C-alpha positions as a printed NumPy array, in Angstrom:
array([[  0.   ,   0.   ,   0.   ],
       [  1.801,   3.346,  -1.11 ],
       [  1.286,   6.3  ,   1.176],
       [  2.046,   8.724,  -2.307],
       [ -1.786,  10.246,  -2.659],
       [ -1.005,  10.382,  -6.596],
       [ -1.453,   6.941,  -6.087],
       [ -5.291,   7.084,  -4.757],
       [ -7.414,   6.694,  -7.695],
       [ -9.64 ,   4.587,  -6.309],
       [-13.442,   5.541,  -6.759],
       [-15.703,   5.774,  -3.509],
       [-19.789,   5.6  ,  -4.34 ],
       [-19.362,   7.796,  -0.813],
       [-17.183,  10.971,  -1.458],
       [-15.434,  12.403,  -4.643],
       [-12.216,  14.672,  -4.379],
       [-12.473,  18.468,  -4.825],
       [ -8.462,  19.908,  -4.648],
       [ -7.409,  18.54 ,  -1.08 ],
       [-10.966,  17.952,   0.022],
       [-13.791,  14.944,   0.096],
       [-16.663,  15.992,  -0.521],
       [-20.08 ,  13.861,   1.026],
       [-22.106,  12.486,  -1.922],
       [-24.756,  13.069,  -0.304],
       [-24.949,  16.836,   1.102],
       [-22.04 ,  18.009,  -0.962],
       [-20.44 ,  19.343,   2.661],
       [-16.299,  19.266,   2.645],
       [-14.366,  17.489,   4.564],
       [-10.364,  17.186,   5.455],
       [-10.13 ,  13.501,   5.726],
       [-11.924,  10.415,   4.435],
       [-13.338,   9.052,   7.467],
       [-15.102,  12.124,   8.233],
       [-16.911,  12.408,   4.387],
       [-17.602,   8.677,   4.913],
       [-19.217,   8.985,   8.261],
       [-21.387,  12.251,   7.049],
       [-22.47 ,   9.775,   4.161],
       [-23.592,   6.654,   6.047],
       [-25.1  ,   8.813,   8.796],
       [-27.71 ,   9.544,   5.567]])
């Protein structure tokens, strides 16, 4: 597992990337880290 982020192109149904952000599916709100825009979407 490579910790280089150029490296992440795997798709989430839960979040897409905006610049340095994820951004919930669902309610479009940014976050700084994955967990948190996965949380916001399963708490949906």
């Amino acid at each position: 597992m490579s910790m280089n982020p150029k490296d992440e192109k795997i798709k989430s149904e839960k979040y897409k990337r905006v610049g340095a952000k994820y951004v919930c599916k669902q309610c479009k709100k940014q976050f700084f880290t994955k967990e948190d825009a996965e949380a916001c979407f399963d708490s949906h």
